[in-house]
XYZ file of C-alpha atoms in Angstrom:
787
model
C -34.005 -10.355 -87.900
C -36.190 -9.136 -85.028
C -35.420 -5.444 -85.542
C -36.472 -5.516 -89.208
C -39.846 -6.989 -88.258
C -40.719 -3.477 -87.011
C -40.810 -2.418 -90.716
C -42.965 -5.322 -91.899
C -46.687 -5.053 -92.755
C -49.242 -7.731 -93.641
C -49.862 -6.396 -97.119
C -47.811 -5.454 -100.154
C -47.798 -2.388 -102.423
C -45.478 -4.046 -104.892
C -46.397 -4.256 -108.565
C -46.531 -8.059 -108.127
C -49.070 -8.004 -105.302
C -52.564 -9.414 -105.742
C -54.281 -6.091 -104.951
C -52.170 -4.112 -107.424
C -52.680 -6.770 -110.120
C -56.403 -6.541 -109.573
C -56.258 -2.779 -110.001
C -53.847 -2.863 -112.946
C -54.097 -6.340 -114.567
C -52.356 -5.318 -117.816
C -48.958 -4.225 -118.931
C -48.669 -1.818 -121.864
C -49.786 -3.547 -125.045
C -46.904 -4.540 -127.365
C -45.631 -1.621 -129.460
C -47.542 1.005 -127.492
C -46.118 3.786 -125.323
C -42.717 2.969 -126.927
C -41.349 6.535 -126.831
C -42.065 7.166 -123.161
C -40.964 3.647 -122.047
C -37.732 3.875 -124.030
C -36.988 7.266 -122.496
C -37.617 5.970 -118.939
C -35.488 2.876 -119.538
C -32.659 5.013 -120.986
C -32.778 7.223 -117.863
C -32.921 4.212 -115.507
C -29.959 2.393 -117.123
C -27.734 5.427 -117.772
C -24.412 4.988 -115.963
C -22.295 7.248 -118.160
C -22.152 10.173 -115.790
C -22.014 10.258 -112.004
C -23.756 11.596 -110.063
C -26.796 10.484 -111.982
C -29.977 12.463 -112.613
C -31.536 10.758 -109.612
C -35.254 11.503 -109.962
C -37.707 11.208 -112.806
C -41.316 12.394 -112.562
C -44.063 11.155 -114.793
C -47.109 13.377 -114.654
C -50.392 13.686 -116.540
C -54.087 14.167 -116.073
C -56.186 11.217 -114.820
C -56.387 8.390 -117.310
C -53.213 8.963 -119.277
C -51.837 5.596 -118.337
C -49.259 6.482 -115.686
C -49.734 3.373 -113.522
C -49.676 0.940 -116.483
C -46.510 2.494 -117.782
C -44.853 2.184 -114.373
C -45.961 -1.399 -113.952
C -44.480 -2.165 -117.348
C -41.182 -0.440 -116.327
C -41.190 -2.401 -113.049
C -41.254 -5.699 -114.880
C -38.499 -4.684 -117.276
C -36.156 -3.391 -114.580
C -36.987 -6.314 -112.252
C -35.923 -8.798 -114.948
C -32.538 -7.036 -115.154
C -32.243 -6.867 -111.326
C -32.265 -3.020 -111.300
C -35.535 -2.634 -109.399
C -35.092 -2.229 -105.657
C -38.676 -1.473 -104.673
C -42.017 -0.628 -106.282
C -44.680 1.063 -104.179
C -48.131 1.665 -105.739
C -50.302 4.026 -103.747
C -54.066 3.688 -103.840
C -56.789 5.514 -101.901
C -58.467 2.140 -101.348
C -55.513 0.287 -99.866
C -53.229 0.762 -96.801
C -50.558 2.022 -99.206
C -52.384 5.399 -99.278
C -50.727 6.152 -95.873
C -47.409 7.827 -96.477
C -46.001 6.474 -93.197
C -45.500 3.117 -94.926
C -43.452 4.420 -97.910
C -40.003 4.819 -96.379
C -40.182 1.677 -94.143
C -41.078 -0.379 -97.222
C -38.169 1.036 -99.222
C -35.774 0.536 -96.314
C -36.877 -3.108 -95.861
C -36.175 -3.841 -99.568
C -32.867 -2.044 -99.503
C -31.819 -4.199 -96.561
C -32.357 -7.318 -98.648
C -30.237 -5.977 -101.492
C -27.315 -4.395 -99.572
C -25.791 -6.202 -96.565
C -23.949 -3.082 -95.357
C -27.107 -1.060 -95.460
C -28.912 -3.862 -93.577
C -26.186 -3.813 -90.869
C -26.511 -0.045 -90.248
C -30.345 -0.144 -90.470
C -30.475 -2.824 -87.812
C -28.116 -0.807 -85.573
C -30.363 2.214 -85.971
C -33.482 0.256 -85.097
C -31.771 -1.210 -82.072
C -30.854 2.272 -80.923
C -34.217 3.899 -81.764
C -36.965 1.370 -82.362
C -39.562 4.086 -82.606
C -37.880 5.733 -85.598
C -39.955 3.424 -87.867
C -43.041 5.252 -86.605
C -41.605 8.752 -86.571
C -42.916 11.652 -88.706
C -41.913 11.359 -92.347
C -38.819 13.490 -92.085
C -37.491 11.361 -89.209
C -38.280 8.147 -91.007
C -36.507 9.398 -94.144
C -33.395 10.394 -92.228
C -33.185 7.401 -89.864
C -34.345 4.568 -92.120
C -32.864 5.616 -95.489
C -30.338 8.466 -95.444
C -28.332 7.667 -92.345
C -27.878 3.882 -92.964
C -27.134 4.537 -96.672
C -24.501 7.174 -95.906
C -22.957 5.251 -93.001
C -22.609 2.178 -95.232
C -20.839 4.314 -97.836
C -23.103 2.954 -100.579
C -23.224 6.243 -102.535
C -19.581 5.471 -103.392
C -19.957 1.720 -103.968
C -22.854 1.286 -106.448
C -21.349 1.276 -109.959
C -24.783 0.809 -111.536
C -27.914 2.642 -110.421
C -30.776 0.919 -108.632
C -34.317 2.181 -109.107
C -37.153 2.800 -106.576
C -40.540 3.330 -108.185
C -43.408 5.102 -106.405
C -46.694 5.359 -108.271
C -49.701 7.706 -107.721
C -48.263 9.982 -105.014
C -51.437 12.084 -105.497
C -53.381 9.169 -103.902
C -51.034 9.113 -100.906
C -51.838 10.982 -97.701
C -48.618 13.050 -97.240
C -47.501 12.445 -100.842
C -46.413 16.139 -101.035
C -43.982 15.643 -98.179
C -42.629 12.387 -99.584
C -41.794 14.092 -102.859
C -40.314 17.118 -101.101
C -37.983 14.871 -99.018
C -36.851 12.939 -102.081
C -36.080 16.172 -103.919
C -34.228 17.558 -100.880
C -32.060 14.386 -100.914
C -31.383 14.762 -104.621
C -30.388 18.435 -104.136
C -28.025 17.597 -101.298
C -26.456 14.624 -103.043
C -27.761 12.158 -100.487
C -28.697 8.573 -101.479
C -26.229 8.555 -104.390
C -26.554 5.372 -106.465
C -30.329 5.257 -106.128
C -32.772 6.600 -108.691
C -36.373 7.436 -107.903
C -39.129 7.149 -110.538
C -42.386 8.760 -109.268
C -45.703 9.510 -110.822
C -48.706 11.633 -109.922
C -51.264 13.991 -111.347
C -49.798 17.506 -111.893
C -50.770 18.663 -108.402
C -49.643 22.272 -107.800
C -47.533 21.365 -104.778
C -45.844 18.566 -106.795
C -45.055 20.920 -109.640
C -43.603 23.443 -107.210
C -41.371 20.802 -105.553
C -40.061 19.519 -108.836
C -39.264 23.003 -110.187
C -36.655 23.324 -107.451
C -34.355 20.872 -109.243
C -31.714 22.069 -111.648
C -31.217 18.695 -113.223
C -34.355 16.718 -113.742
C -36.219 14.295 -115.936
C -39.810 15.303 -116.398
C -42.216 13.322 -118.606
C -45.512 15.169 -119.084
C -47.916 12.629 -120.726
C -50.356 15.454 -121.510
C -47.710 16.820 -123.895
C -47.323 13.589 -125.859
C -47.917 13.673 -129.601
C -51.752 13.282 -130.077
C -51.225 11.292 -133.304
C -48.891 8.887 -131.496
C -51.277 8.522 -128.574
C -54.212 7.858 -130.906
C -52.236 5.177 -132.722
C -51.288 3.465 -129.453
C -54.914 3.478 -128.270
C -55.970 1.993 -131.629
C -53.403 -0.749 -131.261
C -54.644 -1.500 -127.745
C -58.334 -1.591 -128.912
C -57.414 -3.802 -131.887
C -55.494 -6.217 -129.663
C -58.497 -6.431 -127.301
C -61.489 -6.288 -129.708
C -60.453 -7.058 -133.238
C -62.003 -10.536 -133.116
C -65.391 -8.962 -132.188
C -65.529 -5.624 -133.963
C -64.659 -4.416 -137.491
C -61.590 -2.243 -138.056
C -63.814 0.671 -138.918
C -65.627 0.293 -135.624
C -62.359 0.329 -133.717
C -61.360 3.502 -135.544
C -64.656 5.055 -134.458
C -64.030 4.049 -130.866
C -60.525 5.430 -130.931
C -61.863 8.838 -131.913
C -64.039 8.865 -128.807
C -61.248 8.354 -126.257
C -59.808 11.860 -126.416
C -56.351 10.411 -125.848
C -57.232 8.808 -122.556
C -56.127 5.241 -121.988
C -58.531 4.826 -119.088
C -61.329 5.647 -121.513
C -60.084 2.893 -123.904
C -59.525 0.425 -121.086
C -63.049 1.067 -119.716
C -64.501 0.734 -123.164
C -62.912 -2.702 -123.558
C -64.224 -3.918 -120.188
C -67.706 -2.577 -121.071
C -67.786 -4.255 -124.470
C -66.281 -7.634 -123.660
C -68.754 -10.365 -122.595
C -69.117 -11.370 -118.970
C -71.393 -13.824 -117.107
C -74.126 -11.197 -116.814
C -73.668 -9.783 -120.366
C -73.303 -12.468 -123.045
C -71.550 -12.027 -126.394
C -74.723 -10.997 -128.223
C -74.791 -7.675 -126.269
C -71.571 -6.349 -127.853
C -73.118 -4.636 -130.880
C -75.915 -3.200 -128.782
C -73.361 -1.735 -126.378
C -71.277 -0.499 -129.258
C -74.279 1.450 -130.646
C -75.022 2.714 -127.112
C -71.555 4.234 -126.905
C -71.845 5.875 -130.361
C -74.927 7.724 -129.154
C -72.655 9.557 -126.750
C -70.076 10.447 -129.427
C -67.804 13.370 -128.614
C -68.697 13.299 -124.913
C -66.378 12.803 -121.936
C -65.192 9.883 -119.822
C -67.915 10.854 -117.356
C -70.487 10.224 -120.079
C -69.163 6.693 -120.455
C -69.420 6.224 -116.751
C -73.014 7.432 -116.973
C -73.748 4.808 -119.673
C -72.246 2.023 -117.481
C -74.199 3.160 -114.376
C -77.517 3.309 -116.143
C -77.092 -0.195 -117.578
C -75.714 -1.742 -114.443
C -78.024 -0.187 -111.776
C -81.269 0.288 -113.796
C -82.636 3.462 -112.166
C -86.169 2.767 -113.383
C -86.447 -0.806 -112.036
C -87.287 -1.958 -108.500
C -84.441 -2.171 -106.027
C -82.455 0.755 -107.531
C -81.965 2.517 -104.216
C -80.546 -0.635 -102.681
C -78.174 -1.135 -105.607
C -77.063 2.562 -105.362
C -76.455 2.037 -101.653
C -74.170 -0.875 -102.390
C -72.170 1.226 -104.814
C -71.813 4.022 -102.287
C -70.678 1.543 -99.679
C -68.013 0.150 -102.023
C -66.771 3.673 -102.714
C -66.971 5.043 -99.165
C -65.171 2.381 -97.144
C -61.830 3.648 -95.885
C -60.116 0.461 -97.024
C -61.338 -1.797 -99.807
C -63.634 -4.418 -98.277
C -65.091 -7.739 -99.400
C -68.750 -8.335 -100.123
C -69.270 -10.062 -96.793
C -67.915 -7.124 -94.832
C -69.994 -4.626 -96.833
C -73.055 -6.863 -96.341
C -72.560 -6.682 -92.538
C -72.373 -2.873 -92.624
C -75.323 -2.053 -94.888
C -77.604 -5.054 -94.316
C -77.760 -6.213 -97.962
C -77.362 -9.861 -98.945
C -73.897 -10.933 -100.259
C -75.352 -12.193 -103.627
C -76.884 -8.796 -104.302
C -73.616 -7.046 -103.563
C -71.703 -9.359 -105.839
C -74.313 -8.843 -108.543
C -73.859 -5.093 -108.400
C -70.036 -5.478 -108.464
C -70.255 -7.844 -111.482
C -72.578 -5.517 -113.351
C -70.093 -2.691 -112.714
C -67.114 -4.806 -113.809
C -65.904 -2.108 -116.245
C -65.188 0.155 -113.265
C -64.822 -2.307 -110.376
C -62.572 -5.299 -109.781
C -63.731 -8.309 -107.766
C -61.999 -11.658 -108.053
C -63.926 -13.689 -105.409
C -66.508 -13.133 -102.661
C -63.805 -13.010 -100.001
C -61.545 -10.567 -101.783
C -61.825 -6.786 -101.562
C -63.953 -5.014 -104.203
C -61.707 -2.379 -105.821
C -62.442 0.749 -107.774
C -60.266 0.445 -110.911
C -59.655 4.186 -111.357
C -59.904 7.168 -109.006
C -61.706 9.121 -111.721
C -64.784 6.933 -111.237
C -64.708 7.596 -107.495
C -64.444 11.338 -108.173
C -67.318 11.113 -110.631
C -69.683 9.480 -108.132
C -68.938 11.516 -105.024
C -69.291 14.772 -106.953
C -72.878 13.978 -108.077
C -75.138 16.539 -106.420
C -78.327 15.696 -108.203
C -79.988 13.216 -110.560
C -80.722 9.525 -109.954
C -77.087 8.826 -108.954
C -76.887 11.655 -106.431
C -74.255 10.995 -103.759
C -75.763 10.794 -100.310
C -73.438 12.543 -97.896
C -75.478 11.009 -94.991
C -73.880 7.706 -95.876
C -70.768 8.510 -93.733
C -73.151 9.022 -90.777
C -74.726 5.607 -91.420
C -71.319 3.885 -91.656
C -70.207 5.494 -88.401
C -73.323 4.204 -86.607
C -72.867 0.802 -88.118
C -69.267 0.670 -86.928
C -70.404 1.618 -83.381
C -73.121 -1.053 -83.524
C -70.634 -3.772 -84.440
C -68.177 -2.621 -81.773
C -70.844 -3.085 -79.115
C -69.833 -6.801 -79.231
C -66.298 -5.963 -77.967
C -65.498 -7.694 -74.720
C -62.696 -8.338 -72.252
C -60.023 -10.839 -73.466
C -61.587 -11.098 -76.933
C -58.856 -13.497 -78.138
C -59.186 -15.713 -75.006
C -55.598 -15.394 -73.824
C -55.143 -18.079 -71.170
C -52.061 -16.787 -69.333
C -50.409 -13.433 -68.661
C -47.183 -15.083 -69.815
C -48.608 -15.540 -73.310
C -47.345 -13.070 -75.920
C -49.562 -11.933 -78.776
C -47.246 -13.733 -81.192
C -47.909 -17.041 -79.418
C -51.658 -17.054 -80.065
C -52.740 -20.171 -81.925
C -55.066 -18.188 -84.215
C -54.278 -14.804 -85.645
C -56.198 -11.962 -83.914
C -57.712 -10.879 -87.280
C -59.267 -14.351 -87.747
C -60.523 -14.442 -84.170
C -61.941 -10.951 -84.191
C -63.323 -11.157 -87.716
C -62.950 -8.868 -90.710
C -66.092 -6.822 -90.024
C -65.224 -6.009 -86.426
C -61.574 -5.411 -87.385
C -62.703 -2.851 -89.984
C -65.075 -1.171 -87.521
C -62.303 -0.826 -84.895
C -59.794 0.571 -87.343
C -61.960 3.056 -89.223
C -64.989 4.252 -87.158
C -63.321 7.550 -86.266
C -62.399 8.297 -89.848
C -66.008 7.869 -90.913
C -67.162 10.135 -88.121
C -64.681 12.819 -89.193
C -66.029 12.715 -92.730
C -69.627 13.296 -91.601
C -71.178 16.668 -92.199
C -71.222 18.710 -89.012
C -74.977 18.525 -88.688
C -74.751 14.759 -88.925
C -72.040 14.497 -86.245
C -74.343 15.945 -83.631
C -76.593 12.925 -83.919
C -73.766 10.480 -83.198
C -71.865 12.175 -80.345
C -73.946 10.578 -77.593
C -73.390 7.178 -79.127
C -69.644 7.805 -79.211
C -69.638 8.970 -75.615
C -71.516 5.810 -74.574
C -69.196 3.576 -76.620
C -65.992 5.012 -75.199
C -67.128 4.891 -71.585
C -68.534 1.347 -71.838
C -66.394 -0.308 -74.518
C -63.409 2.006 -74.947
C -61.016 -0.170 -72.963
C -61.958 -3.256 -74.996
C -61.512 -1.279 -78.196
C -57.963 -0.404 -77.071
C -57.359 -4.071 -76.272
C -58.565 -5.089 -79.714
C -56.449 -2.469 -81.483
C -53.378 -3.636 -79.524
C -54.044 -7.248 -80.624
C -54.347 -6.109 -84.226
C -50.986 -4.345 -83.992
C -52.602 -0.899 -84.292
C -51.379 0.667 -81.032
C -50.135 3.877 -82.639
C -53.219 4.544 -84.771
C -55.300 3.885 -81.640
C -53.261 6.352 -79.643
C -53.510 8.933 -82.454
C -57.310 8.504 -82.497
C -57.508 8.949 -78.759
C -55.457 12.119 -78.974
C -57.754 13.449 -81.675
C -60.789 12.640 -79.613
C -59.258 14.352 -76.583
C -58.689 17.581 -78.511
C -61.863 17.375 -80.608
C -64.238 18.980 -78.067
C -62.353 22.244 -78.087
C -62.723 22.397 -81.860
C -66.213 21.352 -82.760
C -68.070 19.715 -79.882
C -68.264 22.431 -77.269
C -71.996 22.459 -77.423
C -72.147 18.957 -75.949
C -71.278 18.985 -72.261
C -71.260 15.216 -71.838
C -68.694 14.816 -74.637
C -66.451 17.600 -73.468
C -66.540 16.909 -69.701
C -66.511 13.130 -69.804
C -65.052 11.785 -73.044
C -62.264 14.333 -73.552
C -60.440 13.642 -70.271
C -61.130 9.878 -70.653
C -59.510 9.838 -74.108
C -56.584 11.893 -72.846
C -55.901 9.605 -69.923
C -56.377 6.524 -72.116
C -53.825 7.789 -74.596
C -51.297 8.226 -71.834
C -52.101 4.785 -70.464
C -51.615 3.216 -73.880
C -48.271 5.022 -74.307
C -47.069 3.520 -71.025
C -48.207 0.061 -72.155
C -46.325 0.402 -75.413
C -43.221 1.218 -73.407
C -43.336 -1.580 -70.791
C -45.366 -4.474 -72.191
C -45.646 -4.467 -75.969
C -46.959 -7.708 -77.500
C -48.410 -8.820 -74.173
C -51.952 -7.532 -74.272
C -52.997 -9.044 -70.955
C -50.668 -6.604 -69.203
C -52.716 -3.679 -70.506
C -54.942 -4.665 -67.597
C -52.511 -6.322 -65.108
C -49.531 -4.016 -65.292
C -50.853 -0.746 -66.587
C -54.530 -0.153 -65.795
C -54.210 -1.611 -62.284
C -51.440 0.916 -61.408
C -52.954 3.922 -63.176
C -53.583 6.875 -60.909
C -55.658 9.078 -63.194
C -59.317 9.470 -62.004
C -60.747 9.507 -65.539
C -60.181 5.763 -65.922
C -61.873 4.842 -62.624
C -65.051 3.733 -64.537
C -62.963 1.215 -66.478
C -61.150 -0.017 -63.292
C -64.459 -0.615 -61.575
C -65.307 -3.368 -64.046
C -62.429 -5.480 -62.615
C -62.715 -6.133 -58.946
C -59.717 -8.436 -58.788
C -57.196 -6.010 -60.260
C -54.267 -5.140 -57.900
C -54.729 -1.818 -56.155
C -51.943 0.613 -55.197
C -52.722 3.036 -52.348
C -50.742 6.237 -52.675
C -51.074 9.918 -52.064
C -50.067 12.766 -54.284
C -47.245 15.027 -53.161
C -48.558 18.598 -52.896
C -46.796 21.652 -51.513
C -43.297 22.283 -50.212
C -43.906 20.465 -46.894
C -44.253 17.219 -48.850
C -40.973 17.784 -50.739
C -39.007 14.549 -51.007
C -35.593 16.206 -50.723
C -34.304 19.739 -50.667
C -30.777 20.824 -51.776
C -29.461 24.181 -50.494
C -27.076 25.588 -53.080
C -26.373 28.835 -51.347
C -27.051 30.998 -54.338
C -29.760 31.672 -56.904
C -30.552 28.745 -59.215
C -30.853 29.552 -62.941
C -31.369 26.057 -64.379
C -31.911 22.435 -63.289
C -32.208 19.079 -65.133
C -32.572 15.392 -64.291
C -30.172 12.821 -65.668
C -31.862 10.361 -68.070
C -31.976 7.620 -65.424
C -33.451 9.999 -62.854
C -30.662 9.309 -60.367
C -28.919 12.712 -60.525
C -29.801 16.352 -60.799
C -27.623 19.076 -62.305
C -28.029 22.740 -61.431
C -26.511 25.983 -62.688
C -26.401 28.919 -60.394
C -25.368 32.521 -59.645
C -22.139 31.262 -57.895
C -20.704 30.606 -61.426
C -20.704 26.832 -60.801
C -22.366 23.694 -61.993
C -23.489 21.302 -59.215
C -24.436 17.622 -59.497
C -26.702 16.093 -56.827
C -27.962 12.687 -55.842
C -31.648 12.896 -56.683
C -32.699 10.535 -53.860
C -30.644 11.722 -50.911
C -30.014 15.336 -51.989
C -26.249 14.822 -51.358
C -23.900 16.952 -53.534
C -21.842 14.644 -55.742
C -19.588 17.214 -57.387
C -19.082 20.877 -58.107
C -17.913 21.845 -61.574
C -15.857 25.029 -61.613
C -14.671 26.993 -64.596
C -17.254 29.517 -65.627
C -16.524 33.157 -64.813
C -20.114 34.313 -64.539
C -23.490 32.809 -63.578
C -24.476 29.529 -65.218
C -27.811 30.145 -66.945
C -28.561 26.787 -68.583
C -27.566 23.121 -68.005
C -28.451 19.781 -69.574
C -27.452 16.091 -69.484
C -26.506 14.202 -72.600
C -29.014 11.484 -73.577
C -26.669 8.774 -72.217
C -26.122 10.658 -68.964
C -22.316 10.692 -69.445
C -21.797 14.374 -70.194
C -23.228 17.684 -69.111
C -23.376 20.935 -71.136
C -23.608 24.328 -69.555
C -24.100 27.844 -70.888
C -23.007 30.953 -68.993
C -23.057 34.671 -68.970
C -19.318 34.523 -69.466
C -20.279 33.980 -73.200
C -18.992 30.333 -73.147
C -20.488 26.897 -73.504
C -18.709 24.062 -71.643
C -18.940 20.220 -71.763
C -18.184 18.287 -68.627
C -17.694 14.626 -67.682
C -20.705 13.888 -65.471
C -18.910 11.286 -63.482
C -15.513 12.840 -62.800
C -16.540 16.492 -63.084
C -13.638 17.162 -65.474
C -14.143 19.870 -68.105
C -13.954 18.209 -71.505
C -14.277 21.220 -73.798
C -14.834 24.948 -73.799
C -16.828 26.158 -76.783
C -16.019 29.766 -77.640
C -17.730 31.777 -80.252
C -20.652 33.615 -78.735
C -20.094 37.380 -78.194
C -22.570 37.784 -75.364
C -24.459 35.906 -72.618
C -25.419 32.272 -73.399
C -29.020 31.792 -72.286
C -29.899 28.285 -73.426
C -28.103 25.002 -74.266
C -29.304 21.497 -75.202
C -28.001 18.175 -76.461
C -29.495 16.619 -79.581
C -31.445 13.364 -78.786
C -28.767 11.321 -80.483
C -26.052 13.032 -78.396
C -24.035 14.063 -81.409
C -24.784 17.797 -81.354
C -25.150 20.704 -78.989
C -27.212 23.816 -79.643
C -26.801 27.120 -77.854
C -28.686 30.401 -77.992
C -27.200 33.734 -76.953
C -27.848 37.396 -76.319
C -25.664 38.002 -79.431
C -28.751 37.094 -81.490
C -27.208 33.895 -82.853
C -27.981 30.204 -82.478
C -24.915 27.929 -82.822
C -24.575 24.197 -83.370
C -21.515 22.404 -82.087
C -20.038 18.924 -82.467
C -20.569 17.326 -79.013
C -17.393 15.274 -79.246
C -14.862 17.679 -80.667
C -16.461 20.962 -79.559
C -16.053 22.421 -83.038
C -18.657 24.903 -84.216
C -20.625 23.400 -87.128
C -23.160 26.131 -87.900
C -24.057 29.689 -86.916
C -27.763 30.309 -87.346
C -28.553 33.932 -87.876
C -31.897 35.635 -88.444
C -33.253 36.721 -85.034
C -33.286 40.473 -84.407
C -32.786 40.287 -80.650
C -31.472 38.051 -77.833
C -32.158 34.301 -78.020
C -33.984 33.082 -74.897
C -34.442 29.327 -75.586
C -33.423 26.532 -77.926
C -34.401 22.879 -78.412
C -33.816 19.976 -80.775
C -36.550 17.891 -82.447
C -36.881 14.294 -81.316
C -34.940 12.980 -84.290
C -32.217 15.633 -84.151
C -33.241 16.970 -87.543
C -34.542 20.397 -86.567
C -33.752 23.104 -84.057
C -36.297 25.553 -82.679
C -35.409 28.834 -81.073
C -37.353 31.580 -79.234
C -36.260 35.169 -78.997
C -36.864 38.557 -77.474
C -37.797 39.640 -81.042
C -41.137 37.869 -80.333
C -40.582 35.166 -82.955
C -40.106 31.413 -82.988
C -37.878 30.023 -85.715
C -37.300 26.546 -87.065
C -33.912 25.615 -88.489
C -32.394 22.676 -90.361
C -29.824 21.291 -87.903
C -27.559 19.950 -90.614
C -27.434 22.888 -93.111
C -28.268 25.709 -90.677
C -30.921 26.942 -93.057
C -33.933 28.782 -91.564
C -37.039 26.795 -92.485
C -39.881 28.754 -90.825
C -40.407 31.968 -88.939
C -43.442 31.671 -86.606
C -45.035 34.984 -85.720
C -47.829 35.358 -83.198
C -46.379 36.306 -79.825
C -46.478 39.941 -78.719
C -43.530 39.813 -76.279
C -40.323 37.899 -75.639
C -40.552 34.146 -76.204
C -39.042 32.452 -73.138
C -39.582 28.694 -73.727
C -39.901 26.324 -76.653
C -40.236 22.597 -77.077
C -41.103 19.932 -79.654
C -43.899 17.355 -79.244
C -42.660 13.770 -78.797
C -43.557 12.902 -82.411
C -41.860 16.060 -83.741
C -44.987 17.251 -85.505
C -45.676 20.287 -83.316
C -43.863 23.023 -81.347
C -45.112 24.691 -78.239
C -43.846 28.127 -77.146
C -44.355 30.258 -74.021
C -44.048 34.011 -73.911
C -44.096 37.031 -71.620
C -47.325 37.991 -73.395
C -49.016 35.444 -71.060
C -49.780 33.003 -73.870
C -48.746 29.510 -74.910
C -48.856 28.856 -78.712
C -48.917 25.488 -80.467
C -47.537 25.390 -84.005
C -47.636 22.844 -86.799
C -44.005 22.251 -87.891
C -44.833 21.458 -91.549
C -47.107 24.356 -92.374
C -45.881 26.814 -89.713
C -49.497 27.547 -88.822
C -50.518 28.325 -85.244
C -52.974 25.540 -84.352
C -53.783 26.646 -80.856
C -53.239 29.564 -78.512
C -53.645 29.012 -74.760
C -54.269 32.178 -72.812
């Protein structure tokens, strides 16, 4: 189904995927981890009581075997058809981005439950962008709403399990866990069980403590004797044909209860092409010399033997290791070779020598770091022969810019403007190449990770790249299906000078406005011509009026030109409507064809936006109409008045559909939710109220402000409400429960206007204190103040 393709990605985070099997090739050895596996299975299969305990959290320090346990559970539940989805996060793979978690789960649910599939498709038809919304919007629109509308919480006699591993390696993992726990607390997604794992991060612990009914498995609290016996069984199964039982007992005592220690030991001791069988006893003795030391000591042994610090070429080998660890997404030897200028055989040799801590199956496959603890060990080295070179991010950024200098117009040789990107004979990734693809996708991330002193040396190169090749970079990102990440990067670049690059006039005066205009241009392209990259030039750039993109336009002499003049001043007004009394509020209809106004004559007026002709006059209010708004479908109008009432009108006939009584004083602000289902109103009576837009019934009364409410607004996904008040505060509310989520303090006088950003991630507020404040919705922090 076309709508579901929005949720698809070209990779998999499933326990069956090639990348995850390269990271975690084993299941738990027979007769090991029995207690914890049995307990998880018992939880997963328990159908005796409904509602079920719907979330189980496995936590433990690095190396306690969380991922291998979950992979084993995945296989067991999958065989019994109880596994809906498995999602393994990794800092080296695209699965580290939390924006992929909920779409992946929704896509799998759609294949299991036809009713869910039906309602999910309907949601995607109505709001295609909900797949790319902030996490809370994704969770509500892709999972909760379709599941509830399908009535599946009442129709699943046996539980189905969703498994998410290593949330601590997922950007935004805190919010993912918080949303899941909110759903469990509210009884949403009944019939589904969630099994998650992570290190005991403070935020994760705090989230989980909110639950009254919970299943918590802390691997650090496992019986040490039992763990030691399991590790000995694992070592015996792997090494008994090469080492004596007494030697295995000695190795077991060194592991300190860490399965990653035991697993790394096995990989270190077993023979490989570069280390024949005769080296096992020598390596065994080498390990014993570090008896009683930590996992880091084992990593040190492996590094010394693999990289040979005293032999020629050590710096080059160390550079290869740093490249493997520092890439934003696991890369093959050929891609790494292109970036650091080292021959592919040398890179493969380093990877093979480091096989105990790295995984590489073929020259064309990504080289993976087996465990995050090794990554942490390397990047924390501040001295010694294996000192981590922080300048490496600087070098990678420059290398990305160098490779992107080859970008050109029509890089995939599209022959006709009628050709869609899906019709190309060869995939864009194959045409563009893996190295250039990586550079386009990750150059800005590498720049952001540079030390501040190193960034200064690159800014001129970035300015030159964006002015000369920026348009071709956008084209390439569109072809790769990365329009939204590209737009996000442009927005970050546009705002970056005000944060850290003010010392560089060229960057601030030239690149900032260029990136800002380019982001707007890309947004327009995504609206009118998605999947037809040629129209980035023909239909969007050619008609763009912003001056900042003139340099790009000048490269194409045959582009269509539109001659126009900007309307400035009252004398250039297109149309003027004379109401005859003071105007308190105006709004366009969604199609731009009509205008609604509220005025001092106590009436609501509807006007033809093109001719200025009055279409209707809506009478009913007994005092001035202070706020008006169209519904998202343009069928209804809501108005708020100083007669203390909110009224809903038919925008076509002018008939009053409902009068919403409840406020005890002047109504200052009204708004429809983006889905048209709700209305919010703010009043001088210090309350915010939420109403059902169809029935007119009051659903919630939001109290907390200490003075008159001046302004209200819904978030883009109808999940949150924001309000501004004479008490100088901005407050964020849960639209469904009415619960106050955040109180934002910072203004010194009455807050007169509030609005959400289009992605719902930020709020802007304007006040009588002459300032505009920008707030982050998740943290509640003020991220900018415009004065």
